[in-house]
mmCIF file of C-alpha atoms and ligand atoms in Angstrom:
data_model
loop_
_atom_site.group_PDB
_atom_site.id
_atom_site.type_symbol
_atom_site.label_atom_id
_atom_site.label_comp_id
_atom_site.label_asym_id
_atom_site.label_seq_id
_atom_site.Cartn_x
_atom_site.Cartn_y
_atom_site.Cartn_z
ATOM 1 C CA ALA S 1 -29.267 -7.239 -20.503
ATOM 2 C CA LYS S 2 -26.674 -8.965 -18.619
ATOM 3 C CA ALA S 3 -24.097 -7.788 -21.251
ATOM 4 C CA ASP S 4 -25.190 -4.423 -20.532
ATOM 5 C CA GLY S 5 -24.946 -4.751 -17.050
ATOM 6 C CA ARG S 6 -21.308 -5.954 -17.095
ATOM 7 C CA ASN S 7 -20.373 -3.342 -19.592
ATOM 8 C CA GLY S 8 -21.925 -0.657 -16.931
ATOM 9 C CA TYR S 9 -20.248 -2.103 -14.581
ATOM 10 C CA ARG S 10 -16.916 -2.265 -16.251
ATOM 11 C CA PHE S 11 -17.474 1.614 -17.127
ATOM 12 C CA TYR S 12 -18.014 2.291 -13.389
ATOM 13 C CA THR S 13 -15.038 0.729 -12.309
ATOM 14 C CA ALA S 14 -12.945 2.318 -15.110
ATOM 15 C CA GLN S 15 -14.008 5.677 -14.065
ATOM 16 C CA ILE S 16 -13.642 5.106 -10.438
ATOM 17 C CA GLN S 17 -9.712 3.925 -11.431
ATOM 18 C CA ALA S 18 -9.448 6.868 -13.733
ATOM 19 C CA HIS S 19 -10.417 8.879 -10.693
ATOM 20 C CA SER S 20 -8.185 7.257 -8.328
ATOM 21 C CA ASP S 21 -5.128 7.430 -10.799
ATOM 22 C CA ARG S 22 -5.673 11.109 -10.965
ATOM 23 C CA MET S 23 -5.965 11.828 -7.235
ATOM 24 C CA LEU S 24 -2.485 9.628 -6.609
ATOM 25 C CA LEU S 25 -1.080 11.901 -9.507
ATOM 26 C CA LEU S 26 -1.940 14.891 -8.208
ATOM 27 C CA ASP S 27 -1.106 13.847 -4.681
ATOM 28 C CA ASN S 28 2.554 13.234 -5.785
ATOM 29 C CA ALA S 29 2.952 16.122 -7.959
ATOM 30 C CA LEU S 30 1.579 18.517 -5.205
ATOM 31 C CA ARG S 31 4.381 17.306 -2.807
ATOM 32 C CA ARG S 32 6.873 19.254 -4.975
ATOM 33 C CA ALA S 33 4.561 21.945 -6.345
ATOM 34 C CA LEU S 34 5.742 24.354 -3.573
ATOM 35 C CA GLU S 35 9.850 24.140 -4.086
ATOM 36 C CA ARG S 36 9.165 24.110 -7.719
ATOM 37 C CA LYS S 37 7.091 27.405 -7.569
ATOM 38 C CA GLN S 38 4.191 25.953 -9.129
ATOM 39 C CA LEU S 39 1.779 27.547 -6.761
ATOM 40 C CA GLU S 40 0.860 31.542 -7.146
ATOM 41 C CA LEU S 41 -1.728 33.415 -5.446
ATOM 42 C CA HIS S 42 -4.692 35.434 -7.214
ATOM 43 C CA TYR S 43 -6.322 38.290 -5.551
ATOM 44 C CA GLN S 44 -9.975 39.312 -5.858
ATOM 45 C CA PRO S 45 -11.013 43.003 -4.989
ATOM 46 C CA GLN S 46 -13.593 43.258 -2.249
ATOM 47 C CA ILE S 47 -15.599 46.467 -2.638
ATOM 48 C CA ALA S 48 -17.336 48.979 0.157
ATOM 49 C CA LEU S 49 -20.976 49.273 -1.328
ATOM 50 C CA MET S 50 -21.229 52.638 0.200
ATOM 51 C CA SER S 51 -18.110 54.273 -1.453
ATOM 52 C CA GLY S 52 -17.327 51.949 -4.418
ATOM 53 C CA GLN S 53 -13.960 51.515 -3.108
ATOM 54 C CA VAL S 54 -11.751 48.768 -3.162
ATOM 55 C CA VAL S 55 -11.246 47.912 0.714
ATOM 56 C CA GLY S 56 -9.766 44.458 0.704
ATOM 57 C CA ALA S 57 -8.643 41.392 -1.366
ATOM 58 C CA GLU S 58 -8.971 37.781 -0.987
ATOM 59 C CA ALA S 59 -5.962 35.711 -1.739
ATOM 60 C CA LEU S 60 -6.967 32.453 -4.002
ATOM 61 C CA LEU S 61 -4.247 29.851 -4.695
ATOM 62 C CA ARG S 62 -3.470 28.872 -8.012
ATOM 63 C CA TRP S 63 -1.623 25.729 -9.203
ATOM 64 C CA THR S 64 -0.174 25.221 -12.981
ATOM 65 C CA HIS S 65 1.550 22.257 -13.451
ATOM 66 C CA PRO S 66 4.031 21.842 -16.419
ATOM 67 C CA GLU S 67 2.098 18.734 -17.951
ATOM 68 C CA LEU S 68 -1.518 19.174 -16.377
ATOM 69 C CA GLY S 69 -2.035 22.656 -16.753
ATOM 70 C CA ALA S 70 -4.029 24.638 -14.389
ATOM 71 C CA ILE S 71 -5.769 22.507 -11.592
ATOM 72 C CA SER S 72 -8.507 24.214 -9.709
ATOM 73 C CA PRO S 73 -8.169 24.679 -5.639
ATOM 74 C CA VAL S 74 -11.494 22.760 -5.561
ATOM 75 C CA GLU S 75 -9.767 19.616 -6.863
ATOM 76 C CA PHE S 76 -6.209 19.924 -4.997
ATOM 77 C CA ILE S 77 -6.939 21.582 -1.831
ATOM 78 C CA PRO S 78 -8.985 18.838 -0.354
ATOM 79 C CA ILE S 79 -5.878 16.660 -1.732
ATOM 80 C CA ALA S 80 -3.750 19.044 0.371
ATOM 81 C CA GLU S 81 -5.908 18.701 3.573
ATOM 82 C CA ASN S 82 -5.785 14.768 3.325
ATOM 83 C CA ASN S 83 -2.024 14.384 3.090
ATOM 84 C CA GLY S 84 -1.191 17.417 5.523
ATOM 85 C CA LEU S 85 0.347 19.535 2.774
ATOM 86 C CA ILE S 86 -2.038 22.256 3.511
ATOM 87 C CA LEU S 87 -0.016 23.050 6.478
ATOM 88 C CA PRO S 88 3.312 24.034 4.751
ATOM 89 C CA ILE S 89 1.258 25.508 1.763
ATOM 90 C CA GLY S 90 -1.016 27.411 4.140
ATOM 91 C CA GLU S 91 1.832 28.864 5.861
ATOM 92 C CA TRP S 92 3.346 29.826 2.171
ATOM 93 C CA VAL S 93 -0.449 31.421 1.314
ATOM 94 C CA MET S 94 -0.286 33.558 4.732
ATOM 95 C CA ARG S 95 3.413 34.908 4.377
ATOM 96 C CA THR S 96 3.157 35.457 0.578
ATOM 97 C CA ALA S 97 -0.150 37.501 0.793
ATOM 98 C CA THR S 98 0.695 39.592 3.838
ATOM 99 C CA ARG S 99 4.166 40.367 2.144
ATOM 100 C CA GLN S 100 2.322 41.246 -0.771
ATOM 101 C CA LEU S 101 0.065 43.760 0.891
ATOM 102 C CA SER S 102 3.168 45.013 2.704
ATOM 103 C CA THR S 103 4.734 45.623 -0.959
ATOM 104 C CA TRP S 104 1.471 47.156 -2.322
ATOM 105 C CA ILE S 105 1.260 49.655 1.025
ATOM 106 C CA ALA S 106 5.012 50.921 0.586
ATOM 107 C CA ARG S 107 4.385 51.256 -3.154
ATOM 108 C CA GLY S 108 1.645 54.161 -2.158
ATOM 109 C CA MET S 109 -1.513 51.776 -2.102
ATOM 110 C CA ALA S 110 -4.053 52.941 0.315
ATOM 111 C CA PRO S 111 -4.177 50.021 2.975
ATOM 112 C CA ILE S 112 -6.716 47.542 2.447
ATOM 113 C CA THR S 113 -7.562 44.306 4.239
ATOM 114 C CA MET S 114 -5.784 40.868 3.028
ATOM 115 C CA ALA S 115 -8.211 37.913 3.590
ATOM 116 C CA VAL S 116 -6.870 34.458 3.571
ATOM 117 C CA ASN S 117 -8.513 31.134 3.643
ATOM 118 C CA LEU S 118 -7.690 28.720 6.343
ATOM 119 C CA SER S 119 -8.293 24.726 6.579
ATOM 120 C CA ALA S 120 -9.695 22.955 9.351
ATOM 121 C CA LEU S 121 -6.084 21.131 9.999
ATOM 122 C CA GLN S 122 -4.410 24.781 9.986
ATOM 123 C CA PHE S 123 -6.932 25.827 12.699
ATOM 124 C CA ARG S 124 -6.248 22.974 14.712
ATOM 125 C CA ASN S 125 -2.656 23.717 15.450
ATOM 126 C CA PRO S 126 -2.710 25.384 18.867
ATOM 127 C CA ASN S 127 0.477 27.528 17.737
ATOM 128 C CA LEU S 128 -1.571 29.144 15.003
ATOM 129 C CA PRO S 129 -1.850 32.213 16.994
ATOM 130 C CA GLN S 130 1.982 32.504 17.438
ATOM 131 C CA LEU S 131 2.506 31.828 13.897
ATOM 132 C CA VAL S 132 -0.115 34.126 12.704
ATOM 133 C CA THR S 133 1.837 36.862 14.776
ATOM 134 C CA ARG S 134 5.372 35.828 13.595
ATOM 135 C CA ILE S 135 3.972 36.285 9.899
ATOM 136 C CA LEU S 136 2.571 39.746 10.501
ATOM 137 C CA GLU S 137 5.694 40.923 12.336
ATOM 138 C CA ASP S 138 7.927 39.437 9.066
ATOM 139 C CA ALA S 139 5.789 41.497 6.744
ATOM 140 C CA ALA S 140 5.594 44.697 9.106
ATOM 141 C CA LEU S 141 1.733 44.556 8.995
ATOM 142 C CA PRO S 142 -0.640 45.679 11.480
ATOM 143 C CA PRO S 143 -2.895 42.678 12.565
ATOM 144 C CA GLN S 144 -6.047 44.461 11.804
ATOM 145 C CA LEU S 145 -5.115 44.354 8.110
ATOM 146 C CA LEU S 146 -5.267 40.454 8.095
ATOM 147 C CA GLU S 147 -8.735 38.615 7.785
ATOM 148 C CA ILE S 148 -8.675 35.017 8.462
ATOM 149 C CA GLU S 149 -11.679 33.272 6.508
ATOM 150 C CA LEU S 150 -12.972 30.116 7.937
ATOM 151 C CA THR S 151 -16.027 27.920 7.126
ATOM 152 C CA GLU S 152 -18.684 27.110 9.645
ATOM 153 C CA GLY S 153 -17.460 23.435 9.480
ATOM 154 C CA VAL S 154 -13.864 24.657 10.365
ATOM 155 C CA ALA S 155 -15.071 26.182 13.752
ATOM 156 C CA MET S 156 -17.636 23.579 14.566
ATOM 157 C CA THR S 157 -15.788 20.592 14.374
ATOM 158 C CA HIS S 158 -13.887 21.233 17.389
ATOM 159 C CA PRO S 159 -15.947 24.223 18.930
ATOM 160 C CA LEU S 160 -13.903 24.213 22.332
ATOM 161 C CA GLU S 161 -10.635 24.454 20.590
ATOM 162 C CA ALA S 162 -11.725 26.624 18.192
ATOM 163 C CA VAL S 163 -13.089 29.268 20.893
ATOM 164 C CA ALA S 164 -9.578 29.304 22.470
ATOM 165 C CA VAL S 165 -8.005 29.979 19.205
ATOM 166 C CA MET S 166 -10.197 32.593 17.880
ATOM 167 C CA ASN S 167 -10.046 34.375 21.207
ATOM 168 C CA GLU S 168 -6.431 34.422 20.981
ATOM 169 C CA LEU S 169 -5.981 35.760 17.483
ATOM 170 C CA HIS S 170 -8.866 38.489 18.309
ATOM 171 C CA GLN S 171 -6.639 39.556 21.277
ATOM 172 C CA ARG S 172 -3.700 39.949 18.736
ATOM 173 C CA GLY S 173 -5.637 42.114 16.378
ATOM 174 C CA VAL S 174 -6.820 39.635 13.658
ATOM 175 C CA ARG S 175 -9.968 39.398 12.293
ATOM 176 C CA MET S 176 -12.031 36.727 11.613
ATOM 177 C CA ALA S 177 -14.808 36.032 8.691
ATOM 178 C CA ILE S 178 -17.048 33.186 8.648
ATOM 179 C CA ASP S 179 -16.973 31.931 4.908
ATOM 180 C CA ASP S 180 -19.775 30.411 3.057
ATOM 181 C CA PHE S 181 -22.232 31.702 5.578
ATOM 182 C CA GLY S 182 -25.363 29.938 6.026
ATOM 183 C CA THR S 183 -24.580 26.482 4.114
ATOM 184 C CA GLY S 184 -22.922 24.802 7.450
ATOM 185 C CA TYR S 185 -25.202 23.016 9.930
ATOM 186 C CA SER S 186 -24.171 24.746 12.763
ATOM 187 C CA SER S 187 -26.408 26.741 15.114
ATOM 188 C CA LEU S 188 -26.428 30.346 15.183
ATOM 189 C CA SER S 189 -25.314 30.582 18.811
ATOM 190 C CA TYR S 190 -21.772 30.147 18.036
ATOM 191 C CA LEU S 191 -21.717 33.680 16.814
ATOM 192 C CA LYS S 192 -22.181 34.910 20.289
ATOM 193 C CA LYS S 193 -19.134 32.738 21.595
ATOM 194 C CA PHE S 194 -16.973 33.202 18.659
ATOM 195 C CA GLN S 195 -14.965 36.259 18.039
ATOM 196 C CA VAL S 196 -16.473 36.880 14.733
ATOM 197 C CA TYR S 197 -15.570 40.137 12.754
ATOM 198 C CA LYS S 198 -17.645 39.353 9.786
ATOM 199 C CA LEU S 199 -19.757 37.101 7.498
ATOM 200 C CA LYS S 200 -19.405 36.098 4.370
ATOM 201 C CA ILE S 201 -22.689 35.368 2.673
ATOM 202 C CA ASP S 202 -22.542 32.243 0.484
ATOM 203 C CA GLN S 203 -22.745 32.937 -3.222
ATOM 204 C CA SER S 204 -25.438 30.080 -3.445
ATOM 205 C CA PHE S 205 -27.893 32.496 -2.017
ATOM 206 C CA VAL S 206 -26.719 35.640 -3.937
ATOM 207 C CA ARG S 207 -27.003 33.743 -7.394
ATOM 208 C CA ASP S 208 -30.942 34.147 -7.530
ATOM 209 C CA ILE S 209 -31.180 37.001 -5.264
ATOM 210 C CA THR S 210 -33.340 39.107 -7.778
ATOM 211 C CA GLU S 211 -35.782 36.470 -8.507
ATOM 212 C CA ASP S 212 -35.959 34.113 -5.715
ATOM 213 C CA PRO S 213 -37.984 35.263 -2.796
ATOM 214 C CA ASP S 214 -36.443 32.670 -0.364
ATOM 215 C CA ASP S 215 -33.027 33.686 -1.157
ATOM 216 C CA LYS S 216 -34.139 37.583 -0.887
ATOM 217 C CA ALA S 217 -35.673 36.710 2.952
ATOM 218 C CA ILE S 218 -32.419 34.791 3.692
ATOM 219 C CA VAL S 219 -29.856 37.500 2.509
ATOM 220 C CA GLY S 220 -32.272 40.340 3.836
ATOM 221 C CA ALA S 221 -32.271 38.554 7.463
ATOM 222 C CA VAL S 222 -28.555 37.725 7.546
ATOM 223 C CA ILE S 223 -27.724 41.217 6.772
ATOM 224 C CA SER S 224 -30.003 42.549 9.555
ATOM 225 C CA MET S 225 -29.011 40.142 12.183
ATOM 226 C CA ALA S 226 -25.348 40.712 11.352
ATOM 227 C CA SER S 227 -25.982 44.422 11.717
ATOM 228 C CA SER S 228 -27.846 43.842 15.159
ATOM 229 C CA LEU S 229 -24.991 41.846 16.287
ATOM 230 C CA GLY S 230 -22.390 44.366 14.968
ATOM 231 C CA LEU S 231 -20.744 42.144 12.525
ATOM 232 C CA GLN S 232 -19.702 43.239 8.986
ATOM 233 C CA THR S 233 -21.166 41.427 5.787
ATOM 234 C CA ILE S 234 -19.631 40.656 2.574
ATOM 235 C CA ALA S 235 -21.484 39.094 -0.317
ATOM 236 C CA GLU S 236 -19.788 36.825 -2.574
ATOM 237 C CA GLY S 237 -20.360 35.800 -6.276
ATOM 238 C CA VAL S 238 -21.770 38.934 -7.111
ATOM 239 C CA GLU S 239 -22.055 39.019 -10.877
ATOM 240 C CA THR S 240 -24.809 41.363 -11.706
ATOM 241 C CA GLU S 241 -25.832 45.032 -11.352
ATOM 242 C CA GLY S 242 -29.275 43.838 -10.080
ATOM 243 C CA GLN S 243 -27.647 41.594 -7.503
ATOM 244 C CA LEU S 244 -25.587 44.694 -6.292
ATOM 245 C CA GLU S 245 -28.667 47.048 -6.099
ATOM 246 C CA PHE S 246 -30.299 44.593 -3.912
ATOM 247 C CA LEU S 247 -27.490 44.082 -1.465
ATOM 248 C CA ARG S 248 -26.832 47.690 -1.305
ATOM 249 C CA ALA S 249 -30.445 48.695 -0.504
ATOM 250 C CA ARG S 250 -30.441 45.823 2.183
ATOM 251 C CA GLY S 251 -27.135 47.687 3.628
ATOM 252 C CA CYS S 252 -24.791 45.012 2.984
ATOM 253 C CA ASN S 253 -21.344 46.360 3.816
ATOM 254 C CA GLU S 254 -19.054 44.699 1.054
ATOM 255 C CA ALA S 255 -19.397 42.812 -2.099
ATOM 256 C CA GLN S 256 -16.993 40.303 -4.331
ATOM 257 C CA GLY S 257 -17.471 38.837 -7.407
ATOM 258 C CA PHE S 258 -17.150 38.776 -11.178
ATOM 259 C CA TYR S 259 -19.179 41.812 -11.500
ATOM 260 C CA PHE S 260 -16.397 44.070 -10.092
ATOM 261 C CA SER S 261 -13.244 41.374 -11.261
ATOM 262 C CA ARG S 262 -12.135 37.979 -11.317
ATOM 263 C CA PRO S 263 -9.183 36.904 -8.886
ATOM 264 C CA LEU S 264 -6.259 38.667 -10.559
ATOM 265 C CA PRO S 265 -2.439 38.189 -10.508
ATOM 266 C CA THR S 266 -0.621 40.791 -8.729
ATOM 267 C CA GLN S 267 0.319 43.365 -11.274
ATOM 268 C CA ALA S 268 -3.367 43.268 -12.386
ATOM 269 C CA PHE S 269 -4.576 43.706 -8.751
ATOM 270 C CA GLU S 270 -2.546 46.721 -8.620
ATOM 271 C CA ASP S 271 -3.570 48.246 -11.820
ATOM 272 C CA PHE S 272 -7.084 47.531 -10.797
ATOM 273 C CA VAL S 273 -6.981 49.306 -7.537
ATOM 274 C CA ARG S 274 -4.779 52.200 -9.018
ATOM 275 C CA LYS S 275 -7.466 52.722 -11.852
ATOM 276 C CA GLN S 276 -10.580 52.705 -9.711
HETATM 277 P P1 C2E F 301 -13.995 30.425 -1.603
HETATM 278 O O1 C2E F 301 -13.015 30.592 -0.512
HETATM 279 O O2 C2E F 301 -15.427 30.529 -1.261
HETATM 280 O O3 C2E F 301 -13.689 31.336 -2.776
HETATM 281 C C1 C2E F 301 -14.478 31.748 -3.402
HETATM 282 C C2 C2E F 301 -14.448 31.101 -5.019
HETATM 283 O O4 C2E F 301 -15.423 31.630 -5.655
HETATM 284 C C3 C2E F 301 -13.154 31.368 -5.726
HETATM 285 O O5 C2E F 301 -12.880 29.997 -6.498
HETATM 286 C C4 C2E F 301 -13.511 32.236 -6.333
HETATM 287 O O6 C2E F 301 -12.718 32.518 -7.686
HETATM 288 C C5 C2E F 301 -14.780 32.153 -7.119
HETATM 289 N N1 C2E F 301 -15.801 33.420 -7.306
HETATM 290 C C6 C2E F 301 -15.238 34.419 -7.157
HETATM 291 N N2 C2E F 301 -16.439 35.609 -7.424
HETATM 292 C C7 C2E F 301 -17.209 34.637 -8.064
HETATM 293 C C8 C2E F 301 -18.334 35.252 -9.129
HETATM 294 O O7 C2E F 301 -18.955 36.300 -9.327
HETATM 295 N N3 C2E F 301 -19.097 34.024 -9.518
HETATM 296 C C9 C2E F 301 -18.718 32.993 -9.342
HETATM 297 N N4 C2E F 301 -19.193 31.636 -9.837
HETATM 298 N N5 C2E F 301 -17.454 32.389 -8.621
HETATM 299 C C10 C2E F 301 -16.770 33.340 -8.220
HETATM 300 P P2 C2E F 301 -11.736 29.554 -6.647
HETATM 301 O O8 C2E F 301 -10.244 30.567 -6.377
HETATM 302 O O9 C2E F 301 -11.711 28.366 -7.339
HETATM 303 O O10 C2E F 301 -11.429 28.639 -5.102
HETATM 304 C C11 C2E F 301 -12.248 27.989 -4.593
HETATM 305 C C12 C2E F 301 -11.978 27.105 -3.270
HETATM 306 O O11 C2E F 301 -10.876 26.684 -3.020
HETATM 307 C C13 C2E F 301 -12.204 28.377 -2.197
HETATM 308 O O12 C2E F 301 -13.578 28.865 -2.102
HETATM 309 C C14 C2E F 301 -11.600 28.008 -0.933
HETATM 310 O O13 C2E F 301 -12.413 27.206 -0.471
HETATM 311 C C15 C2E F 301 -10.592 27.080 -1.724
HETATM 312 N N6 C2E F 301 -9.220 27.944 -1.454
HETATM 313 C C16 C2E F 301 -8.806 28.709 -2.557
HETATM 314 N N7 C2E F 301 -7.451 29.075 -2.058
HETATM 315 C C17 C2E F 301 -7.233 28.561 -0.919
HETATM 316 C C18 C2E F 301 -6.224 28.854 0.026
HETATM 317 O O14 C2E F 301 -5.380 29.542 -0.134
HETATM 318 N N8 C2E F 301 -6.509 27.976 1.434
HETATM 319 C C19 C2E F 301 -7.300 27.324 1.540
HETATM 320 N N9 C2E F 301 -7.758 26.516 2.731
HETATM 321 N N10 C2E F 301 -8.344 27.087 0.450
HETATM 322 C C20 C2E F 301 -8.573 27.824 -0.200
HETATM 323 CA CA1 CA F 302 -13.148 32.210 1.114
HETATM 324 CA CA1 CA F 303 -16.595 31.561 0.028
HETATM 325 CA CA1 CA F 304 -17.035 28.136 -1.069
#
């Protein structure tokens, strides 16, 4: 038993060692990822449930390292948030996504909205509204076409600053969506204080929506509350016809998920919109 314990311990520390080795490796590699053009954006279509049309895109980061291969944002975003790289990377995301939308529209695509994810660190920058405005001007894009996705946590960690930044962005015409809605620990009262445009119902509630009575109740309640408050709703992680039908019947405005399409590279997204 003693020997087992020792082995177990050794195995455990070896795992921790391997984990922190990889973190260190990724941390270092990420510092050069932008300049080496290893980062790319994919775009996932957002569909209006009444018309069935593509009305938006969500920009999602992809990192392909020459030796390590594709690294998930779930793994590298927290590293970038930790070492501060999320600031230049986040700015690059917003520039690239808005420029891309502008190019699509110039090539005849009907205007859609572009949703961009923002981390807490980016949101804590008091100059964020000015930066966003400059980026929109550089892309020659009306502010209404940009949607900023924030999680409840981002808004709630510094609520006073968040209110100020969100008011300023709202005044400049930029729309805000609460991402992963329902997974945070925040009070609903912030929906009154914050200039929110859209609630993005988290995929954990959507997954079992056709079987689980609790999920049915939660999603139904979120949609009707949002509608009473004059907020838009989008469901994420929609994978089946059944989920889609439930959401449509409850009056959810939009949906996004593998049922329609995975996040797509630029050209594939353009083709997807053209073929609809
Ligand atoms: P998120 O913002 O909640 O994005 C939704 C995630 O769900 C994406 O994963 C997307 O590919 C995935 N997804 C979409 N439809 C479905 C579906 O039908 N089923 C399932 N199972 N999954 C679906 P992805 O691209 O791996 O991104 C993961 C997370 O990384 C994002 O979650 C977001 O928090 C973060 N992230 C990605 N890009 C950025 C970025 O540019 N900036 C920041 N700050 N975070 C980002
Ligand atoms: Ca998102
Ligand atoms: Ca989400
Ligand atoms: Ca998420």
